[in-house]
Coordinates of C-alpha atoms in Angstrom, one line a residue:
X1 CA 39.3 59.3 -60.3
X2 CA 37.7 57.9 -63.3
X3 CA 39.7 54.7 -64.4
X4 CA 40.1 53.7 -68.0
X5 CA 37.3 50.7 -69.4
X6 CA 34.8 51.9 -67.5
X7 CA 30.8 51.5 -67.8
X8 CA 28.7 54.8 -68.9
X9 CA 25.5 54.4 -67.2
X10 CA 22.7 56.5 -67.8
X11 CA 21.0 55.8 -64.6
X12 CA 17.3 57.0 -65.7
X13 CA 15.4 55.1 -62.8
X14 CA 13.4 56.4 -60.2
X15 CA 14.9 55.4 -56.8
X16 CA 12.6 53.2 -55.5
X17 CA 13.4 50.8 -52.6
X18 CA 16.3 48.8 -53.8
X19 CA 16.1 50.1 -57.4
X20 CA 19.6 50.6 -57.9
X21 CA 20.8 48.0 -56.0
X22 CA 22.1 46.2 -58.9
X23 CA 24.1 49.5 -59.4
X24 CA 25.5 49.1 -55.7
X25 CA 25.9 45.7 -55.9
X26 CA 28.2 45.6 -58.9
X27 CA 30.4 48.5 -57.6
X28 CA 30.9 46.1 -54.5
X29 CA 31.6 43.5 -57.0
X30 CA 34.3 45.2 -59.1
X31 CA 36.3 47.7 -57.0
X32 CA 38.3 48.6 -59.5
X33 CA 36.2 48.8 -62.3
X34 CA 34.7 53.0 -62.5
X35 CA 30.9 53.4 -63.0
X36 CA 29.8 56.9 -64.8
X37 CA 26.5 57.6 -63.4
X38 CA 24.3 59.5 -65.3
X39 CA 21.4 61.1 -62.9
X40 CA 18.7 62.8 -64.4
X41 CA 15.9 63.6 -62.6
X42 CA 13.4 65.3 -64.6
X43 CA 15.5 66.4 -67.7
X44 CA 17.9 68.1 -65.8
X45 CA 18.6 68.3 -62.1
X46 CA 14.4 69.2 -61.4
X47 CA 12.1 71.8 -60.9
X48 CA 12.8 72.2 -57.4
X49 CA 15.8 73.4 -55.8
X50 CA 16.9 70.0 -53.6
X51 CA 16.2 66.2 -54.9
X52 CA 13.7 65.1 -52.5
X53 CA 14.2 62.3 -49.9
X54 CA 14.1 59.2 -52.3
X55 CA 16.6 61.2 -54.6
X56 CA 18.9 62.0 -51.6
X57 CA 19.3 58.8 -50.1
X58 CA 20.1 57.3 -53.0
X59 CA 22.4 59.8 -54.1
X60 CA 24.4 59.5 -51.1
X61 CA 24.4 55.9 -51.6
X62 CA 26.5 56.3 -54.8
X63 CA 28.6 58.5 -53.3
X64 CA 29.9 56.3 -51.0
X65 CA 31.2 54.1 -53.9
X66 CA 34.8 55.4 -54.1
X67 CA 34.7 53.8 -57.8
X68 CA 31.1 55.4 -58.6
X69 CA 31.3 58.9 -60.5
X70 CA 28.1 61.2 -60.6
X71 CA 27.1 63.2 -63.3
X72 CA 24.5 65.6 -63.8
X73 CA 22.2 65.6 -66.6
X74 CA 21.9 68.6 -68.9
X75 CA 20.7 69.3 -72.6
X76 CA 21.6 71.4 -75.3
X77 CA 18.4 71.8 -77.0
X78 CA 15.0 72.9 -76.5
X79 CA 14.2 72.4 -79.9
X80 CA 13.5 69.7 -81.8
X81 CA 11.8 70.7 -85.3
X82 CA 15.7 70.3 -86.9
X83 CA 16.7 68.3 -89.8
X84 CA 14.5 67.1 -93.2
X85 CA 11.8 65.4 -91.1
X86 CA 11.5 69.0 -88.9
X87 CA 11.7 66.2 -86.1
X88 CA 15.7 65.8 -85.3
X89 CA 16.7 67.3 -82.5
X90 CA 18.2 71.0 -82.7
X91 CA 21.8 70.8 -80.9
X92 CA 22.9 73.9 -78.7
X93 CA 19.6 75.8 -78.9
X94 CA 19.2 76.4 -75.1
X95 CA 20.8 79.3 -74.0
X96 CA 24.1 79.5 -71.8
X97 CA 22.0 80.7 -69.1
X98 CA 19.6 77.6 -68.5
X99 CA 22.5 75.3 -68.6
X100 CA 24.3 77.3 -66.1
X101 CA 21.4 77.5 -63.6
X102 CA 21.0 73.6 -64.2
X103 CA 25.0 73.7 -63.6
X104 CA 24.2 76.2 -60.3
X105 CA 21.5 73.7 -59.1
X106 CA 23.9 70.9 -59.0
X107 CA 26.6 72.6 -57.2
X108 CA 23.8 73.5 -54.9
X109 CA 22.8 70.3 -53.8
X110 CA 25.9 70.1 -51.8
X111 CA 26.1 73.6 -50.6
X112 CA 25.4 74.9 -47.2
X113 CA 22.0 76.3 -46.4
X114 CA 24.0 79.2 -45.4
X115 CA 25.1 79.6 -48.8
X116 CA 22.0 78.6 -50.5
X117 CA 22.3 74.9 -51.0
X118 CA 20.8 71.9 -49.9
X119 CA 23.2 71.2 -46.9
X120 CA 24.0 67.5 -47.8
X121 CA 27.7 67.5 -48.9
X122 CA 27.2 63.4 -49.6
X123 CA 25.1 64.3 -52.9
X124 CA 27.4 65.8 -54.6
X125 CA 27.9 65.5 -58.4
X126 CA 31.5 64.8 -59.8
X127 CA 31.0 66.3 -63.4
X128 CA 28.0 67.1 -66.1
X129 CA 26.8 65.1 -68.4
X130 CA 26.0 67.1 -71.8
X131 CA 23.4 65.1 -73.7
X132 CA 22.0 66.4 -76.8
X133 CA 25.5 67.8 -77.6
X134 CA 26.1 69.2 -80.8
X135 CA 29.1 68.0 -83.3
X136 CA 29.4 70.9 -85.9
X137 CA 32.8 73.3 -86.2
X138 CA 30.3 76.2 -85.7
X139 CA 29.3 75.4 -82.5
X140 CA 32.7 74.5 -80.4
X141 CA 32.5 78.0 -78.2
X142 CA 29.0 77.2 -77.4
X143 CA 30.5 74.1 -75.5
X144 CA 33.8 75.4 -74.8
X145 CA 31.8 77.8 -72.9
X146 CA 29.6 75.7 -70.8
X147 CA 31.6 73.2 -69.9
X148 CA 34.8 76.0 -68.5
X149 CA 31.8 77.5 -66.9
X150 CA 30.6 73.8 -65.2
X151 CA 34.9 73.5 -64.5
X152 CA 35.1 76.8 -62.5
X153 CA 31.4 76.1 -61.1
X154 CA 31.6 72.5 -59.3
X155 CA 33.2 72.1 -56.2
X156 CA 33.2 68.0 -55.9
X157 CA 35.2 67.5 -59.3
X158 CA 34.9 68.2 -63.0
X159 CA 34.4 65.4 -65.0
X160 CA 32.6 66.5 -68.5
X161 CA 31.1 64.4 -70.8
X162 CA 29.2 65.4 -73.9
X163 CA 27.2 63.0 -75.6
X164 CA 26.8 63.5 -79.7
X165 CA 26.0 60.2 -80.5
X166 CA 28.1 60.5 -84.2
X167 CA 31.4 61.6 -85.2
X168 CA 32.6 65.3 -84.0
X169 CA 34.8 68.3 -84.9
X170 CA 37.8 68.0 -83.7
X171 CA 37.6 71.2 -81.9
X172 CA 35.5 69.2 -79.6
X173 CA 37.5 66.7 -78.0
X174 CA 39.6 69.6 -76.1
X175 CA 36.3 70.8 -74.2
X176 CA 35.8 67.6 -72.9
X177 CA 37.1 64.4 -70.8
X178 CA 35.0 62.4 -73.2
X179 CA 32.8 62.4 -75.9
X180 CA 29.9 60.1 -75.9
X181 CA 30.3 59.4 -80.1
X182 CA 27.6 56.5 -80.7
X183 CA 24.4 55.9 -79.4
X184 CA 22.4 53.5 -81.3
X185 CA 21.8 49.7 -82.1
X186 CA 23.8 46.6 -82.6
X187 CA 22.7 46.0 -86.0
X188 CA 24.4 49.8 -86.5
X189 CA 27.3 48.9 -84.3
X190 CA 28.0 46.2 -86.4
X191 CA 28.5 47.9 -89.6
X192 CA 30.3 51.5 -87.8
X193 CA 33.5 52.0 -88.9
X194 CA 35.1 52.9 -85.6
X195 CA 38.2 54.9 -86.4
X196 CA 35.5 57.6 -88.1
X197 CA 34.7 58.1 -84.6
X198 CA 36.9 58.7 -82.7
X199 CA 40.0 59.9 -84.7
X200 CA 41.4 56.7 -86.1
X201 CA 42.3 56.1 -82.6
X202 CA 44.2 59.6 -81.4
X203 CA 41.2 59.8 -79.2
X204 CA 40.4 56.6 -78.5
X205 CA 40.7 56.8 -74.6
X206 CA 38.2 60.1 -74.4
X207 CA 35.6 58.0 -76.3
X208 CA 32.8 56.3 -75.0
X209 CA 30.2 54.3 -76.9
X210 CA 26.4 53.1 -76.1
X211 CA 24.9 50.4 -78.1
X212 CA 21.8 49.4 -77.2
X213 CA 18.5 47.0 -78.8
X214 CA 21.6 44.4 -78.4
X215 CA 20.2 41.0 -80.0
X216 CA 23.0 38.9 -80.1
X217 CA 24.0 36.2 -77.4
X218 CA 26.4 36.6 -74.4
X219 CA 29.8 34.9 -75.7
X220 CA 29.3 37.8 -78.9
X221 CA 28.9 40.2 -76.1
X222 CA 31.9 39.7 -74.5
X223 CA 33.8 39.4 -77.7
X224 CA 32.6 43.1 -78.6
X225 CA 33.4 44.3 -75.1
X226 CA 37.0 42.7 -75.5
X227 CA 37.0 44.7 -78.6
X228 CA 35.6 48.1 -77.8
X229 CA 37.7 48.0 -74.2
X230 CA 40.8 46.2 -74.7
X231 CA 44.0 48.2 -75.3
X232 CA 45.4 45.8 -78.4
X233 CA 42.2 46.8 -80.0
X234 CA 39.7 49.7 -80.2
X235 CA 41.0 50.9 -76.8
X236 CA 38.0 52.7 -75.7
X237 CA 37.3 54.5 -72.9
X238 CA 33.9 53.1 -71.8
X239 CA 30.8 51.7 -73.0
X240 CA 27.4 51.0 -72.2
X241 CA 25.5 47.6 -74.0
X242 CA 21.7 47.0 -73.2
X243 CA 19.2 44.6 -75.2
X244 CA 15.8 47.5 -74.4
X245 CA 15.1 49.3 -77.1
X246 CA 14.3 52.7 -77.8
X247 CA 10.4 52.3 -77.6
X248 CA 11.2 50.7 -74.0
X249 CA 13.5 53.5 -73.2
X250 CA 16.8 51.9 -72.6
X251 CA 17.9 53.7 -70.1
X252 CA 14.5 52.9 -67.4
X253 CA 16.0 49.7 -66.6
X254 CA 19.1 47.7 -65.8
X255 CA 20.1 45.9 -68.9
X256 CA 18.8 42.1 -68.3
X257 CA 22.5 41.1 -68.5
X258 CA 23.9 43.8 -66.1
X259 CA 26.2 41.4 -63.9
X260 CA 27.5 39.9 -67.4
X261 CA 28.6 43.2 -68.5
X262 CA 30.0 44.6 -65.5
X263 CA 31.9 41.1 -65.6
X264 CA 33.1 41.7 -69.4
X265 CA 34.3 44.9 -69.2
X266 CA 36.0 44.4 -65.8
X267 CA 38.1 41.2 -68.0
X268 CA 38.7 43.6 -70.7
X269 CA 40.9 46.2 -68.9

C-alpha cells in the first residue's frame, strides 16, 4: 500500500555491505512513512536472467519493509539524437517488446524455477518504474499499452510510475498511479509554476516531484517539503530532494541530508 507524502527514491547504488542501510534504517525510523524504491541494475532489470547474490540479498532486505515499495526500472528510449541539439533524449523509441521482456524478467525474479524464474519469492517487485517517459498526446497508447501489459504481467502488485520530468497530456495521468512531472534543480524549482504541472491541482495526489543540485540550507528545506507535501498546500504525492548534482549523478548516493528529509516529509503528512 503506497501511502500518500511519500519519498521517491531512485535507489541507483550498488549493494555493497551496508550500502543501503540508511535506506533500512529510515524505514525502521518512520513506519508510516512509504518509501518508492527505484532499482535499477544495469539500465533495466540486467543482462542476466536473476540479480546475483549482492542484488538478492539486498532485495529481500527491502522487502521485508512493509512500508518499502519496489519498482523496476525500465526506459522508453533507445535513442537519444532528439531535439535541436540532436542530443535530447527520444521518448518511446524502444519497442513494446523490450519493455515487456524487461517487464517478464521482473516477474521472473520471483517465479518458481519450475516456471522459469529465479525461485526467491522475497525479491519481488511491486510495480515499474517508467523513466524516460514521454509526455506528447501522440504517444498515450504507447504507454497505455505497456503499463496494462506490466498490470496483467506482475504478480506482487502494480504500482506504475512514469517519470517525464515536465508537464504531460492529460491522457497520461489515467495510465498511471503517478507521474514523475519534474526532475531538475532548485534554482528551477524555485521559479516552476506548479499548477502547470500537475493540473492546477486535479492531480496533485498522482504527482511526484525530484529536485535535486539543492543549495539552500535545511530550515528552507523543510519549508519546501511542507509545501510540496502538505495537504493545505501543493498537496503532492511524493518527492525526492538531494544536494549531488547531475555531473555526480544524484541518484549514486544517499542525499547528505537523508535522515533530515525522511524527517521533513514524515512532519508534512
Amino acid at each position: 500500500m503506497v501511502n500518500l507524502g511519500f519519498i521517491l527514491l531512485p535507489l541507483y547504488i550498488y549493494p555493497l555491505p551496508n550500502a543501503w542501510t540508511p535506506l533500512f534504517n529510515a524505514a525502521n525510523s518512520y513506519p508510516d512513512l512509504t518509501f518508492l524504491v527505484v532499482i535499477n541494475i544495469e539500465n533495466g532489470p540486467g543482462a542476466s536472467a536473476c540479480p546475483n547474490s549482492d542484488y538478492t540479498s539486498a532485495i529481500h532486505s527491502l522487502n521485508s519493509h512493509s512500508n518499502i515499495v519496489t519498482l523496476g526500472y525500465v526506459h522508453t528510449a533507445n535513442r537519444y539524437n532528439c531535439g535541436a541539439s540532436g542530443t535530447d533524449i527520444c521518448p518511446a523509441t524502444r519497442s513494446q517488446a523490450d519493455l515487456q521482456a524487461d517487464i517478464n524478467k521482473y516477474q521472473k525474479w520471483s517465479s518458481s524455477t519450475a516456471a522459469g524464474g529465479c525461485g526467491s519469492p522475497s525479491i519481488q517487485v511491486n510495480g515499474i518504474f517508467f523513466d524516460e517517459a514521454p509526455t506528447v498526446a501522440a504517444n498515450v497508447t504507447y504507454m497505455q499499452t505497456i503499463s496494462t501489459y506490466a498490470r496483467n504481467t506482475l504478480t506482487n502488485g502494480h504500482t506504475i510510475v512514469f517519470n517525464t520530468g515536465s508537464a504531460v497530456d492529460t491522457g497520461y495521468w489515467t495510465w498511471a498511479d503517478f507521474i514523475n512531472v519534474f526532475e531538475d534543480t532548485e534554482a528551477v524549482y524555485d521559479m516552476a509554476d506548479i499548477g502547470a504541472l500537475d493540473g492546477h491541482g486535479v492531480y496533485s495526489e498522482k504527482t511526484t516531484l525530484i529536485i535535486h543540485t539543492y543549495r539552500s540550507n535545511l530550515s528552507t528545506e523543510e519549508r519546501d517539503v511542507d509545501t510540496i507535501i502538505d495537504s493545505d498546500h501543493d498537496n503532492i504525492a511524493g518527492v525526492f530532494i538531494t544536494e549531488r548534482t547531475v555531473a555526480q549523478n544524484p541518484y549514486s548516493a544517499f542525499p547528505a541530508q537523508w535522515n533530515k528529509l525522511c524527517q521533513f516529509v514524515d512532519a508534512a503528512n
